[in-house]
Short mmCIF file of C-alpha atoms and ligand atoms in Angstrom, two decimals:
data_model
loop_
_atom_site.label_atom_id
_atom_site.label_comp_id
_atom_site.label_asym_id
_atom_site.label_seq_id
_atom_site.Cartn_x
_atom_site.Cartn_y
_atom_site.Cartn_z
CA UNK Z 1 -22.03 -164.57 65.47
CA UNK Z 2 -20.88 -167.69 67.27
CA UNK Z 3 -17.64 -169.60 66.69
CA UNK Z 4 -17.65 -172.19 63.90
CA UNK Z 5 -19.09 -175.46 65.18
CA UNK Z 6 -16.32 -177.67 63.87
CA UNK Z 7 -13.24 -178.00 66.08
CA UNK Z 8 -10.06 -176.16 65.20
CA UNK Z 9 -7.14 -178.34 64.14
CA UNK Z 10 -3.52 -177.24 64.24
CA UNK Z 11 -1.79 -179.87 62.17
CA UNK Z 12 -2.76 -183.18 63.78
CA UNK Z 13 -3.81 -181.56 67.07
CA UNK Z 14 -7.53 -180.97 67.56
CA UNK Z 15 -8.43 -178.26 70.05
CA UNK Z 16 -11.42 -178.72 72.33
CA UNK Z 17 -12.36 -175.05 71.99
CA UNK Z 18 -11.24 -171.93 70.16
CA UNK Z 19 -10.07 -170.19 73.32
CA UNK Z 20 -6.39 -170.52 74.18
CA UNK Z 21 -4.39 -169.55 77.27
CA UNK Z 22 -1.48 -167.22 76.40
CA UNK Z 23 2.04 -168.05 77.46
CA UNK Z 24 2.97 -165.72 80.34
CA UNK Z 25 6.31 -165.96 82.13
CA UNK Z 26 5.82 -166.12 85.87
CA UNK Z 27 2.09 -166.76 85.51
CA UNK Z 28 1.18 -169.70 83.27
CA UNK Z 29 3.25 -172.22 85.21
CA UNK Z 30 2.16 -175.88 85.47
CA UNK Z 31 -0.25 -175.35 88.42
CA UNK Z 32 -2.04 -172.48 86.63
CA UNK Z 33 -2.12 -174.26 83.27
CA UNK Z 34 -3.55 -177.37 84.92
CA UNK Z 35 -6.25 -175.32 86.60
CA UNK Z 36 -7.26 -173.46 83.45
CA UNK Z 37 -7.32 -176.71 81.49
CA UNK Z 38 -9.48 -178.35 84.16
CA UNK Z 39 -12.08 -175.59 83.86
CA UNK Z 40 -11.87 -175.92 80.08
CA UNK Z 41 -9.51 -174.33 77.54
CA UNK Z 42 -8.83 -175.26 73.94
CA UNK Z 43 -5.10 -175.19 74.60
CA UNK Z 44 -2.68 -173.95 77.23
CA UNK Z 45 0.84 -172.82 76.31
CA UNK Z 46 3.87 -173.04 78.58
CA UNK Z 47 5.79 -170.00 79.75
CA UNK Z 48 8.60 -169.22 77.34
CA UNK Z 49 11.61 -171.47 77.89
CA UNK Z 50 15.07 -170.45 76.71
CA UNK Z 51 16.20 -172.98 74.11
CA UNK Z 52 19.75 -172.87 75.52
CA UNK Z 53 18.39 -173.84 78.93
CA UNK Z 54 16.62 -176.87 77.44
CA UNK Z 55 19.67 -178.02 75.53
CA UNK Z 56 22.00 -177.67 78.52
CA UNK Z 57 19.48 -178.76 81.16
CA UNK Z 58 20.37 -181.39 83.69
CA UNK Z 59 18.55 -184.68 83.69
CA UNK Z 60 16.76 -183.60 86.88
CA UNK Z 61 15.46 -180.41 85.25
CA UNK Z 62 14.26 -182.33 82.22
CA UNK Z 63 12.48 -184.84 84.43
CA UNK Z 64 10.69 -181.97 86.12
CA UNK Z 65 9.80 -180.48 82.73
CA UNK Z 66 8.36 -183.80 81.63
CA UNK Z 67 6.07 -183.86 84.66
CA UNK Z 68 4.95 -180.34 83.74
CA UNK Z 69 3.67 -181.57 80.38
CA UNK Z 70 0.98 -183.81 81.81
CA UNK Z 71 -1.87 -181.66 80.45
CA UNK Z 72 -2.31 -182.78 76.87
CA UNK Z 73 -2.16 -181.41 74.28
CA UNK Z 74 0.82 -179.61 75.80
CA UNK Z 75 2.29 -176.69 73.87
CA UNK Z 76 5.82 -175.63 74.76
CA UNK Z 77 7.04 -172.18 73.81
CA UNK Z 78 10.72 -171.81 72.99
CA UNK Z 79 12.73 -168.59 72.85
CA UNK Z 80 16.10 -168.28 71.23
CA UNK Z 81 17.99 -167.02 68.24
CA UNK Z 82 20.18 -169.89 67.03
CA UNK Z 83 18.54 -172.25 64.55
CA UNK Z 84 20.45 -175.37 65.61
CA UNK Z 85 19.90 -174.75 69.33
CA UNK Z 86 16.22 -174.04 68.74
CA UNK Z 87 15.91 -177.22 66.69
CA UNK Z 88 17.68 -179.30 69.36
CA UNK Z 89 15.52 -177.81 72.09
CA UNK Z 90 12.38 -178.53 70.06
CA UNK Z 91 13.45 -182.16 69.62
CA UNK Z 92 14.05 -182.55 73.36
CA UNK Z 93 10.67 -181.00 74.21
CA UNK Z 94 8.96 -183.21 71.69
CA UNK Z 95 10.58 -186.27 73.28
CA UNK Z 96 9.39 -185.07 76.68
CA UNK Z 97 5.80 -185.06 75.42
CA UNK Z 98 5.14 -181.67 73.80
CA UNK Z 99 2.28 -181.97 71.31
CA UNK Z 100 3.07 -178.55 69.78
CA UNK Z 101 6.14 -176.35 69.69
CA UNK Z 102 5.60 -172.59 69.66
CA UNK Z 103 8.35 -170.16 68.67
CA UNK Z 104 8.47 -166.87 70.56
CA UNK Z 105 8.79 -163.89 68.20
CA UNK Z 106 6.84 -161.47 70.35
CA UNK Z 107 8.64 -160.97 73.64
CA UNK Z 108 9.50 -157.25 73.96
CA UNK Z 109 11.71 -157.54 77.05
CA UNK Z 110 15.20 -156.02 76.66
CA UNK Z 111 17.04 -159.01 78.13
CA UNK Z 112 15.42 -161.21 75.49
CA UNK Z 113 15.52 -158.93 72.44
CA UNK Z 114 19.14 -157.94 73.06
CA UNK Z 115 19.98 -161.58 72.49
CA UNK Z 116 18.12 -161.27 69.16
CA UNK Z 117 15.34 -163.50 70.44
CA UNK Z 118 11.63 -162.77 70.96
CA UNK Z 119 10.36 -159.76 68.99
CA UNK Z 120 13.90 -158.95 67.77
CA UNK Z 121 13.46 -161.80 65.30
CA UNK Z 122 10.81 -159.75 63.53
CA UNK Z 123 13.60 -157.39 62.45
CA UNK Z 124 15.74 -160.29 61.27
CA UNK Z 125 13.54 -161.96 58.70
CA UNK Z 126 16.33 -164.14 57.27
CA UNK Z 127 17.30 -165.45 60.70
CA UNK Z 128 13.65 -165.89 61.66
CA UNK Z 129 13.12 -167.92 58.50
CA UNK Z 130 16.10 -170.17 59.27
CA UNK Z 131 14.87 -170.74 62.82
CA UNK Z 132 11.33 -171.60 61.73
CA UNK Z 133 12.57 -173.95 59.01
CA UNK Z 134 15.04 -175.68 61.36
CA UNK Z 135 12.42 -176.23 64.06
CA UNK Z 136 9.82 -177.50 61.59
CA UNK Z 137 12.38 -179.93 60.20
CA UNK Z 138 13.45 -181.11 63.66
CA UNK Z 139 10.08 -182.32 64.95
CA UNK Z 140 7.11 -184.31 63.76
CA UNK Z 141 4.62 -182.26 65.80
CA UNK Z 142 3.04 -179.00 64.63
CA UNK Z 143 5.15 -175.87 64.99
CA UNK Z 144 3.44 -172.54 65.65
CA UNK Z 145 4.77 -168.98 65.92
CA UNK Z 146 3.64 -166.17 68.19
CA UNK Z 147 4.50 -162.68 67.05
CA UNK Z 148 3.50 -159.05 67.35
CA UNK Z 149 2.39 -156.86 64.44
CA UNK Z 150 5.99 -155.70 63.97
CA UNK Z 151 8.86 -153.97 65.75
CA UNK Z 152 7.40 -150.47 65.58
CA UNK Z 153 4.78 -148.49 63.68
CA UNK Z 154 7.11 -147.99 60.75
CA UNK Z 155 7.89 -151.68 60.34
CA UNK Z 156 4.75 -153.74 60.79
CA UNK Z 157 5.80 -156.89 58.93
CA UNK Z 158 3.68 -159.61 60.55
CA UNK Z 159 1.88 -160.21 57.24
CA UNK Z 160 5.14 -160.87 55.41
CA UNK Z 161 6.52 -163.01 58.22
CA UNK Z 162 3.31 -165.02 58.48
CA UNK Z 163 3.55 -165.81 54.76
CA UNK Z 164 7.15 -166.89 55.21
CA UNK Z 165 6.16 -169.01 58.22
CA UNK Z 166 3.45 -170.75 56.26
CA UNK Z 167 5.90 -171.34 53.42
CA UNK Z 168 8.37 -173.19 55.65
CA UNK Z 169 5.70 -175.39 57.22
CA UNK Z 170 4.56 -173.53 60.35
CA UNK Z 171 1.01 -174.68 61.12
CA UNK Z 172 -0.54 -171.72 62.98
CA UNK Z 173 0.28 -168.12 63.81
CA UNK Z 174 -0.67 -166.11 66.87
CA UNK Z 175 -0.71 -162.35 66.47
CA UNK Z 176 -0.67 -160.05 69.47
CA UNK Z 177 -2.03 -156.84 67.94
CA UNK Z 178 0.71 -154.52 69.18
CA UNK Z 179 4.20 -153.63 67.99
CA UNK Z 180 7.22 -154.43 70.10
CA UNK Z 181 7.74 -150.77 70.89
CA UNK Z 182 4.23 -150.51 72.29
CA UNK Z 183 5.08 -153.11 74.92
CA UNK Z 184 1.65 -153.33 76.59
CA UNK Z 185 0.60 -149.72 75.98
CA UNK Z 186 -2.26 -148.50 73.81
CA UNK Z 187 -4.89 -150.84 72.43
CA UNK Z 188 -4.26 -154.05 70.53
CA UNK Z 189 -5.03 -153.52 66.83
CA UNK Z 190 -7.44 -156.33 65.98
CA UNK Z 191 -7.94 -155.05 62.43
CA UNK Z 192 -4.27 -155.72 61.65
CA UNK Z 193 -4.83 -159.36 62.65
CA UNK Z 194 -7.36 -159.52 59.78
CA UNK Z 195 -4.61 -158.62 57.32
CA UNK Z 196 -2.59 -161.61 58.52
CA UNK Z 197 -5.66 -163.85 58.41
CA UNK Z 198 -6.28 -162.85 54.80
CA UNK Z 199 -2.66 -163.49 53.84
CA UNK Z 200 -2.36 -167.13 54.93
CA UNK Z 201 -4.41 -170.32 54.88
CA UNK Z 202 -3.14 -171.76 58.19
CA UNK Z 203 -5.08 -170.96 61.39
CA UNK Z 204 -4.56 -167.50 62.85
CA UNK Z 205 -5.04 -166.91 66.55
CA UNK Z 206 -5.87 -163.35 67.61
CA UNK Z 207 -4.52 -161.95 70.86
CA UNK Z 208 -4.52 -158.76 72.88
CA UNK Z 209 -6.85 -157.10 75.42
CA UNK Z 210 -9.51 -159.80 75.60
CA UNK Z 211 -10.83 -159.79 79.15
CA UNK Z 212 -14.42 -160.94 78.70
CA UNK Z 213 -16.91 -162.62 76.39
CA UNK Z 214 -17.80 -159.46 74.45
CA UNK Z 215 -14.18 -158.60 73.75
CA UNK Z 216 -13.53 -162.14 72.54
CA UNK Z 217 -16.44 -161.91 70.12
CA UNK Z 218 -15.35 -158.46 68.93
CA UNK Z 219 -11.80 -159.64 68.31
CA UNK Z 220 -13.04 -162.61 66.29
CA UNK Z 221 -15.44 -160.45 64.29
CA UNK Z 222 -12.97 -157.68 63.64
CA UNK Z 223 -10.06 -159.93 62.77
CA UNK Z 224 -11.73 -163.01 61.28
CA UNK Z 225 -9.26 -165.04 63.39
CA UNK Z 226 -9.84 -168.75 63.91
CA UNK Z 227 -9.32 -168.62 67.67
CA UNK Z 228 -8.72 -166.17 70.47
CA UNK Z 229 -5.85 -166.20 72.96
CA UNK Z 230 -6.34 -164.76 76.43
CA UNK Z 231 -3.54 -163.71 78.78
CA UNK Z 232 -3.97 -161.13 81.54
CA UNK Z 233 -7.75 -161.48 81.53
CA UNK Z 234 -7.29 -164.89 83.15
CA UNK Z 235 -5.47 -163.45 86.18
CA UNK Z 236 -7.47 -164.70 89.16
CA UNK Z 237 -10.14 -166.08 86.80
CA UNK Z 238 -8.99 -169.49 85.58
CA UNK Z 239 -12.60 -170.19 84.59
CA UNK Z 240 -12.71 -167.28 82.10
CA UNK Z 241 -11.56 -169.29 79.08
CA UNK Z 242 -14.27 -171.91 79.59
CA UNK Z 243 -16.88 -169.16 80.01
CA UNK Z 244 -15.75 -167.42 76.82
CA UNK Z 245 -15.82 -170.71 74.90
CA UNK Z 246 -19.35 -171.37 76.16
CA UNK Z 247 -20.45 -167.90 75.08
CA UNK Z 248 -18.86 -168.20 71.65
CA UNK Z 249 -20.50 -171.52 70.92
CA UNK Z 250 -23.94 -171.05 72.51
CA UNK Z 251 -24.39 -167.32 73.17
CA UNK Z 252 -24.94 -168.14 76.88
CA UNK Z 253 -23.02 -166.07 79.38
CA UNK Z 254 -22.13 -168.19 82.43
CA UNK Z 255 -22.34 -166.52 85.84
CA UNK Z 256 -19.05 -166.35 87.74
CA UNK Z 257 -18.55 -169.32 90.08
CA UNK Z 258 -20.23 -169.01 93.49
CA UNK Z 259 -17.93 -167.70 96.21
CA UNK Z 260 -17.73 -171.16 97.83
CA UNK Z 261 -16.49 -172.56 94.53
CA UNK Z 262 -14.03 -169.70 94.13
CA UNK Z 263 -12.71 -170.43 97.63
CA UNK Z 264 -12.22 -174.11 96.73
CA UNK Z 265 -10.41 -173.06 93.54
CA UNK Z 266 -8.05 -170.71 95.38
CA UNK Z 267 -7.24 -173.35 98.00
CA UNK Z 268 -6.64 -176.05 95.44
CA UNK Z 269 -4.44 -173.73 93.36
CA UNK Z 270 -2.53 -172.82 96.52
CA UNK Z 271 -1.88 -176.48 97.40
CA UNK Z 272 -0.69 -177.16 93.87
CA UNK Z 273 1.71 -174.20 93.93
CA UNK Z 274 3.18 -175.37 97.25
CA UNK Z 275 3.57 -178.90 95.86
CA UNK Z 276 5.15 -177.64 92.64
CA UNK Z 277 7.56 -175.03 94.03
CA UNK Z 278 8.06 -176.14 97.62
CA UNK Z 279 7.23 -174.11 100.71
CA UNK Z 280 9.15 -170.84 100.34
CA UNK Z 281 8.94 -170.22 96.59
CA UNK Z 282 5.37 -171.58 96.54
CA UNK Z 283 4.22 -169.12 99.21
CA UNK Z 284 5.90 -166.21 97.46
CA UNK Z 285 4.55 -167.01 93.99
CA UNK Z 286 1.07 -167.74 95.35
CA UNK Z 287 0.72 -164.24 96.81
CA UNK Z 288 0.14 -162.53 93.47
CA UNK Z 289 -2.43 -165.13 92.43
CA UNK Z 290 -4.34 -164.80 95.71
CA UNK Z 291 -4.26 -161.03 95.20
CA UNK Z 292 -5.74 -161.41 91.70
CA UNK Z 293 -8.45 -163.78 92.92
CA UNK Z 294 -9.66 -161.33 95.53
CA UNK Z 295 -9.62 -158.26 93.28
CA UNK Z 296 -13.03 -156.66 93.13
CA UNK Z 297 -14.31 -158.40 96.29
CA UNK Z 298 -15.02 -156.42 99.45
CA UNK Z 299 -12.08 -155.56 101.76
CA UNK Z 300 -9.65 -157.13 99.33
CA UNK Z 301 -6.87 -154.59 99.93
CA UNK Z 302 -6.72 -155.39 103.65
CA UNK Z 303 -6.92 -159.13 102.89
CA UNK Z 304 -4.03 -158.85 100.44
CA UNK Z 305 -1.92 -156.91 102.94
CA UNK Z 306 -2.42 -159.70 105.50
CA UNK Z 307 -1.54 -162.42 102.99
CA UNK Z 308 1.64 -160.58 101.95
CA UNK Z 309 2.98 -160.71 105.50
CA UNK Z 310 2.02 -164.23 106.47
CA UNK Z 311 4.73 -166.89 106.25
CA UNK Z 312 2.84 -169.96 107.45
CA UNK Z 313 0.90 -171.71 104.65
CA UNK Z 314 -1.67 -173.12 107.08
CA UNK Z 315 -2.38 -169.59 108.31
CA UNK Z 316 -2.73 -168.38 104.71
CA UNK Z 317 -5.26 -171.12 103.99
CA UNK Z 318 -7.18 -170.13 107.12
CA UNK Z 319 -7.21 -166.49 105.97
CA UNK Z 320 -8.49 -167.50 102.54
CA UNK Z 321 -11.26 -169.59 104.08
CA UNK Z 322 -12.31 -166.82 106.50
CA UNK Z 323 -12.20 -164.17 103.78
CA UNK Z 324 -14.43 -166.08 101.37
CA UNK Z 325 -16.85 -167.18 104.12
CA UNK Z 326 -17.22 -163.53 105.16
CA UNK Z 327 -17.72 -162.52 101.52
CA UNK Z 328 -20.44 -165.21 101.10
CA UNK Z 329 -22.17 -164.08 104.30
CA UNK Z 330 -22.12 -160.49 103.10
CA UNK Z 331 -23.53 -161.55 99.75
CA UNK Z 332 -26.31 -163.57 101.40
CA UNK Z 333 -27.24 -160.65 103.65
CA UNK Z 334 -27.35 -158.13 100.80
C1 LIG O 1 3.47 -161.25 82.77
C2 LIG O 1 3.49 -161.57 81.30
C3 LIG O 1 4.34 -162.53 80.81
C4 LIG O 1 4.36 -162.83 79.45
N1 LIG O 1 5.18 -163.84 79.00
C5 LIG O 1 5.13 -164.21 77.69
C6 LIG O 1 5.88 -165.33 77.22
O1 LIG O 1 6.58 -166.01 77.98
N2 LIG O 1 5.77 -165.62 75.89
C7 LIG O 1 4.98 -164.90 75.03
O2 LIG O 1 4.93 -165.20 73.84
N3 LIG O 1 4.26 -163.87 75.47
C8 LIG O 1 4.29 -163.52 76.77
N4 LIG O 1 3.49 -162.51 77.21
C9 LIG O 1 2.53 -161.87 76.28
C10 LIG O 1 1.18 -162.58 76.35
O3 LIG O 1 1.28 -163.90 75.88
C11 LIG O 1 0.14 -161.84 75.48
O4 LIG O 1 0.59 -161.80 74.16
C12 LIG O 1 -0.11 -160.41 75.96
O5 LIG O 1 -0.23 -160.35 77.37
C13 LIG O 1 -1.36 -159.81 75.30
O6 LIG O 1 -2.49 -160.58 75.62
P1 LIG O 1 -3.54 -160.15 76.79
O7 LIG O 1 -3.95 -158.74 76.51
O8 LIG O 1 -4.66 -161.14 76.68
O9 LIG O 1 -2.80 -160.24 78.10
C14 LIG O 1 3.50 -162.16 78.55
C15 LIG O 1 2.63 -161.18 79.05
C16 LIG O 1 2.60 -160.88 80.41
C17 LIG O 1 1.65 -159.84 80.92
#
């Protein structure tokens, strides 16, 4: 099976492929989203933003957020539990350039669910309904919802909530095939995603444990979903989404980029993180990405240890260059 040839539309937004980058706090920041989009992704979604923070943001913060929405179509994910605040935040994001607003109903983290946001909304169907309806009413761009299968095994209500969402005008649903109480344990249940797909007519995006082309195809086959969302599989592989899209539409399996190209990608990503966050935060945040990029390559543990200790960005760039040149030489000699 290959993905349907016609493009997927979410409301008035047409996606360039059926492979979507998951929102991930601390990972899918503007530099990473830009990179993934440049390689090729149907859609990239912002990290979750607290709706309160948007509503009470300073002008300076909002200006920075606007600059972060330069990759169109930009999808902004909002978290929160008050319908009016969520609606106001959605309106502000829309004015800043968001082409889609996504509502977070899947975050399992205590700090978030204790405020009745994220996955906690799955246990509060009436409140969830009011939030979805308020956000849909507030903006003229498509509103989507990302949820889990339910709170726990005894209360898997994503089918019911998806029906409610469709009824109040939500235009697509993403299902991560785990309950809140599973956090990230066990396997994502792709067959449950099929139950949601069969319950609604709006597009359903399947998510959970897709790390390569075969898994993407299996998820789509098992769930019947209209698109696949990839999160952790893209760590250190911003090209993965483009490769999966290519495989789904042609059956061809692209080879990973040559090491010289990987080196150029890491260095460009590094520069963009420094420019986005400034020197100190940029260096700190970049370390985990550089670690992910080098995973699986020879001597990567020693390389990572060196990177962790270095505090001069020019020295880090030199280490990256040397490491990838050595890896290429080794590959050529093998
Ligand atoms: C570090 C991290 C941060 C995440 N942050 C968010 C978030 O901000 N909003 C959200 O809806 N999901 C978030 N998620 C969940 C992912 O979007 C996704 O649903 C989950 O990782 C399963 O997909 P995967 O197996 O492809 O990673 C996060 C996951 C991880 C690992």
